[in-house]
mmCIF file of C-alpha atoms in Angstrom:
data_model
loop_
_atom_site.group_PDB
_atom_site.id
_atom_site.type_symbol
_atom_site.label_atom_id
_atom_site.label_comp_id
_atom_site.label_asym_id
_atom_site.label_seq_id
_atom_site.Cartn_x
_atom_site.Cartn_y
_atom_site.Cartn_z
ATOM 1 C CA MET A 1 118.255 150.269 89.717
ATOM 2 C CA THR A 2 118.432 148.648 93.143
ATOM 3 C CA THR A 3 115.496 147.833 95.325
ATOM 4 C CA ALA A 4 115.268 147.884 99.095
ATOM 5 C CA SER A 5 115.269 144.081 99.215
ATOM 6 C CA THR A 6 118.469 143.729 97.191
ATOM 7 C CA MET A 7 120.173 146.480 99.153
ATOM 8 C CA SER A 8 119.401 144.741 102.433
ATOM 9 C CA GLY A 9 120.624 141.387 101.072
ATOM 10 C CA ALA A 10 117.218 139.704 101.276
ATOM 11 C CA ALA A 11 116.367 137.597 98.247
ATOM 12 C CA ALA A 12 113.081 138.181 96.503
ATOM 13 C CA ALA A 13 110.584 135.327 96.628
ATOM 14 C CA PRO A 14 110.650 133.240 93.455
ATOM 15 C CA ALA A 15 107.805 133.784 91.008
ATOM 16 C CA ALA A 16 105.090 131.110 90.951
ATOM 17 C CA GLY A 17 105.764 128.678 88.123
ATOM 18 C CA ALA A 18 109.242 130.056 87.398
ATOM 19 C CA LEU A 19 111.955 127.649 86.335
ATOM 20 C CA ALA A 20 114.320 126.839 89.215
ATOM 21 C CA ASP A 21 117.814 128.295 89.036
ATOM 22 C CA LEU A 22 120.878 126.122 88.403
ATOM 23 C CA GLN A 23 121.807 125.753 92.082
ATOM 24 C CA THR A 24 118.280 124.636 92.989
ATOM 25 C CA HIS A 25 118.170 122.250 90.018
ATOM 26 C CA PHE A 26 121.470 120.727 91.155
ATOM 27 C CA GLU A 27 120.055 120.340 94.677
ATOM 28 C CA VAL A 28 116.989 118.528 93.300
ATOM 29 C CA GLU A 29 119.090 116.166 91.195
ATOM 30 C CA GLN A 30 121.327 115.363 94.166
ATOM 31 C CA LEU A 31 118.218 114.539 96.223
ATOM 32 C CA TYR A 32 117.019 112.151 93.505
ATOM 33 C CA PHE A 33 120.426 110.527 93.103
ATOM 34 C CA ARG A 34 120.654 110.028 96.875
ATOM 35 C CA GLU A 35 117.142 108.575 96.901
ATOM 36 C CA ALA A 36 118.030 106.107 94.112
ATOM 37 C CA GLU A 37 121.176 105.071 95.983
ATOM 38 C CA LEU A 38 119.254 104.420 99.212
ATOM 39 C CA LEU A 39 116.561 102.395 97.444
ATOM 40 C CA ASP A 40 119.086 100.323 95.490
ATOM 41 C CA GLU A 41 121.028 99.589 98.686
ATOM 42 C CA GLY A 42 117.850 98.568 100.521
ATOM 43 C CA ARG A 43 118.277 101.369 103.080
ATOM 44 C CA TYR A 44 114.560 102.014 103.332
ATOM 45 C CA ALA A 45 114.575 103.557 106.809
ATOM 46 C CA ASP A 46 117.067 106.154 105.545
ATOM 47 C CA TRP A 47 114.890 106.688 102.435
ATOM 48 C CA LEU A 48 111.928 107.516 104.685
ATOM 49 C CA GLU A 49 113.927 110.478 106.034
ATOM 50 C CA LEU A 50 113.694 112.074 102.558
ATOM 51 C CA LEU A 51 109.884 112.055 102.782
ATOM 52 C CA ALA A 52 107.713 114.675 104.497
ATOM 53 C CA ASP A 53 105.521 113.548 107.387
ATOM 54 C CA ASP A 54 102.373 114.472 105.413
ATOM 55 C CA LEU A 55 103.520 112.549 102.329
ATOM 56 C CA ASP A 56 101.011 111.582 99.634
ATOM 57 C CA TYR A 57 102.518 108.762 97.516
ATOM 58 C CA TRP A 58 100.197 107.747 94.681
ATOM 59 C CA MET A 59 100.563 105.474 91.659
ATOM 60 C CA PRO A 60 97.262 105.221 89.757
ATOM 61 C CA THR A 61 96.519 102.434 87.312
ATOM 62 C CA ARG A 62 95.979 103.160 83.646
ATOM 63 C CA THR A 63 94.035 101.609 80.790
ATOM 64 C CA ASN A 64 94.265 101.660 77.023
ATOM 65 C CA ARG A 65 91.833 104.167 75.550
ATOM 66 C CA LEU A 66 91.152 105.604 72.147
ATOM 67 C CA ARG A 67 92.865 108.915 71.435
ATOM 68 C CA ARG A 68 89.652 110.868 72.046
ATOM 69 C CA GLN A 69 89.307 109.197 75.486
ATOM 70 C CA GLN A 70 92.867 109.769 76.762
ATOM 71 C CA ALA A 71 91.596 111.833 79.679
ATOM 72 C CA LEU A 72 90.024 108.622 81.009
ATOM 73 C CA SER A 73 93.142 106.453 80.638
ATOM 74 C CA VAL A 74 94.541 107.251 84.117
ATOM 75 C CA ALA A 75 92.549 106.298 87.212
ATOM 76 C CA GLN A 76 91.314 109.193 89.341
ATOM 77 C CA ARG A 77 91.589 109.534 93.113
ATOM 78 C CA GLY A 78 89.431 106.940 94.815
ATOM 79 C CA GLU A 79 89.766 104.534 91.885
ATOM 80 C CA ALA A 80 92.244 101.673 91.464
ATOM 81 C CA ALA A 81 95.869 102.421 92.311
ATOM 82 C CA PHE A 82 99.042 100.380 92.670
ATOM 83 C CA TYR A 83 100.053 102.639 95.557
ATOM 84 C CA ASP A 84 97.979 105.089 97.583
ATOM 85 C CA GLU A 85 100.218 105.588 100.582
ATOM 86 C CA SER A 86 101.237 107.906 103.386
ATOM 87 C CA LYS A 87 104.615 108.031 105.081
ATOM 88 C CA GLU A 88 103.141 105.971 107.900
ATOM 89 C CA SER A 89 101.887 103.219 105.576
ATOM 90 C CA LEU A 90 105.235 103.122 103.744
ATOM 91 C CA ALA A 91 106.983 102.794 107.123
ATOM 92 C CA TRP A 92 104.663 99.882 107.911
ATOM 93 C CA ARG A 93 105.620 98.188 104.624
ATOM 94 C CA ILE A 94 109.301 98.649 105.426
ATOM 95 C CA ARG A 95 108.895 97.196 108.938
ATOM 96 C CA ARG A 96 107.177 94.223 107.312
ATOM 97 C CA PHE A 97 110.190 93.717 104.995
ATOM 98 C CA ASP A 98 112.442 93.597 108.049
ATOM 99 C CA SER A 99 110.145 91.135 109.864
ATOM 100 C CA GLY A 100 110.778 88.325 107.365
ATOM 101 C CA MET A 101 107.021 88.081 106.720
ATOM 102 C CA ALA A 102 107.108 89.783 103.298
ATOM 103 C CA TRP A 103 107.508 86.753 101.034
ATOM 104 C CA ALA A 104 107.708 88.959 97.938
ATOM 105 C CA GLU A 105 110.979 90.410 99.248
ATOM 106 C CA ASP A 106 112.621 87.384 100.846
ATOM 107 C CA PRO A 107 115.196 87.017 99.414
ATOM 108 C CA PRO A 108 115.235 90.723 98.597
ATOM 109 C CA SER A 109 115.073 92.069 95.057
ATOM 110 C CA ARG A 110 118.056 93.744 93.482
ATOM 111 C CA THR A 111 117.109 97.048 91.891
ATOM 112 C CA ARG A 112 118.675 99.836 89.892
ATOM 113 C CA HIS A 113 116.856 103.183 89.828
ATOM 114 C CA LEU A 114 117.722 105.553 86.985
ATOM 115 C CA VAL A 115 116.270 109.075 87.098
ATOM 116 C CA THR A 116 116.468 111.526 84.202
ATOM 117 C CA ASN A 117 114.700 114.399 82.380
ATOM 118 C CA VAL A 118 114.405 116.388 85.599
ATOM 119 C CA THR A 119 112.595 119.731 85.360
ATOM 120 C CA ALA A 120 111.954 121.923 88.407
ATOM 121 C CA HIS A 121 109.595 124.893 88.728
ATOM 122 C CA HIS A 122 108.588 126.943 91.738
ATOM 123 C CA VAL A 123 105.175 126.019 93.115
ATOM 124 C CA ASP A 124 102.116 128.035 92.226
ATOM 125 C CA PRO A 125 100.333 128.191 95.627
ATOM 126 C CA VAL A 126 96.977 128.519 93.842
ATOM 127 C CA GLU A 127 97.476 125.054 92.313
ATOM 128 C CA HIS A 128 99.104 123.470 95.384
ATOM 129 C CA GLU A 129 97.379 124.536 98.570
ATOM 130 C CA GLY A 130 99.616 124.591 101.619
ATOM 131 C CA PHE A 131 102.802 125.192 99.622
ATOM 132 C CA THR A 132 104.675 128.400 98.806
ATOM 133 C CA THR A 133 106.829 129.557 95.919
ATOM 134 C CA VAL A 134 110.004 128.383 97.683
ATOM 135 C CA ASP A 135 108.692 124.826 97.257
ATOM 136 C CA LEU A 136 109.121 123.041 93.920
ATOM 137 C CA VAL A 137 107.115 121.036 91.410
ATOM 138 C CA VAL A 138 109.503 118.563 89.831
ATOM 139 C CA ARG A 139 108.875 116.216 86.927
ATOM 140 C CA SER A 140 111.219 113.364 86.109
ATOM 141 C CA ALA A 141 111.403 110.174 84.094
ATOM 142 C CA PHE A 142 112.585 106.913 85.620
ATOM 143 C CA LEU A 143 113.618 103.415 84.698
ATOM 144 C CA VAL A 144 113.711 100.813 87.468
ATOM 145 C CA TYR A 145 115.322 97.457 86.770
ATOM 146 C CA ARG A 146 114.470 94.700 89.213
ATOM 147 C CA ASN A 147 115.972 91.226 89.471
ATOM 148 C CA ARG A 148 114.495 88.730 91.885
ATOM 149 C CA LEU A 149 115.524 85.172 92.675
ATOM 150 C CA GLU A 150 117.494 83.660 89.792
ATOM 151 C CA ARG A 151 115.513 84.430 86.664
ATOM 152 C CA GLU A 152 112.815 86.993 87.446
ATOM 153 C CA GLU A 153 113.480 90.300 85.756
ATOM 154 C CA ASN A 154 111.220 93.340 85.568
ATOM 155 C CA VAL A 155 111.655 96.747 84.020
ATOM 156 C CA PHE A 156 109.372 99.576 85.109
ATOM 157 C CA ALA A 157 109.422 102.814 83.115
ATOM 158 C CA GLY A 158 107.432 105.948 83.718
ATOM 159 C CA GLY A 159 107.297 109.465 85.013
ATOM 160 C CA ARG A 160 106.914 111.148 88.377
ATOM 161 C CA THR A 161 105.517 114.487 89.416
ATOM 162 C CA ASP A 162 106.694 115.545 92.847
ATOM 163 C CA VAL A 163 106.067 118.499 95.075
ATOM 164 C CA LEU A 164 109.202 119.100 97.110
ATOM 165 C CA ARG A 165 108.912 121.095 100.319
ATOM 166 C CA ARG A 166 111.824 123.277 101.351
ATOM 167 C CA THR A 167 112.650 122.809 105.046
ATOM 168 C CA PRO A 168 115.589 123.886 107.222
ATOM 169 C CA GLN A 169 116.938 120.336 106.743
ATOM 170 C CA GLY A 170 116.680 120.549 102.946
ATOM 171 C CA LEU A 171 114.157 119.420 100.357
ATOM 172 C CA LEU A 172 111.635 116.712 101.289
ATOM 173 C CA VAL A 173 109.253 114.829 99.010
ATOM 174 C CA ALA A 174 105.763 115.882 100.123
ATOM 175 C CA ARG A 175 103.683 114.698 97.144
ATOM 176 C CA ARG A 176 104.578 112.051 94.577
ATOM 177 C CA THR A 177 102.443 110.922 91.673
ATOM 178 C CA ILE A 178 103.941 108.027 89.741
ATOM 179 C CA LEU A 179 102.639 107.049 86.329
ATOM 180 C CA LEU A 180 103.945 103.839 84.817
ATOM 181 C CA ASP A 181 104.104 103.568 81.041
ATOM 182 C CA GLN A 182 102.850 99.977 81.333
ATOM 183 C CA ASN A 183 99.186 99.445 82.013
ATOM 184 C CA VAL A 184 99.547 95.682 82.530
ATOM 185 C CA LEU A 185 102.350 94.666 84.850
ATOM 186 C CA MET A 186 104.008 91.381 83.972
ATOM 187 C CA SER A 187 105.731 91.086 87.344
ATOM 188 C CA LYS A 188 104.425 88.610 89.914
ATOM 189 C CA ASN A 189 104.272 91.344 92.531
ATOM 190 C CA ILE A 190 105.051 95.002 92.968
ATOM 191 C CA SER A 191 107.036 95.701 96.085
ATOM 192 C CA THR A 192 109.438 98.205 94.590
ATOM 193 C CA PHE A 193 109.397 101.873 95.580
ATOM 194 C CA PHE A 194 109.653 104.516 92.854
#
């Protein structure tokens, strides 16, 4: 049975919460691989182009809690966070790197971003106001290795939940929530983007 939309060649809107098709999943992975490449090469201005103008970039802190209190282990909005940024504030950080005034990144760190376990679903507009079902909710795991100076080494592991907005230019990261597996960071500073 054919419908009017398939006969006219128009694609039906994806169902809210539906798993992304293979082509879309490939597109998401390519975006993440490109992002990792840009970050590892220190091409931060180019990385900013992958981010939506209304970006919300958030990395809450976490604490150790008993099993029955796990809902309290991750800080809520308005509480402590490693990052609570907009595209504008990230751009300011990047300009500061280039100014030579960011002692934590002079000389610059060497990083390697590994992204895996990528799952992509179409947005449910009820859960994500301002987005439509052509946009995506993507979860991924990451490992970021960082080497600074001669002997400083850090490994950051965790997960990300992104909302990717589909635009005529391609997918852009509009929302990113980063949750580190560590609750106490042993690094002297945190100037790495995730």
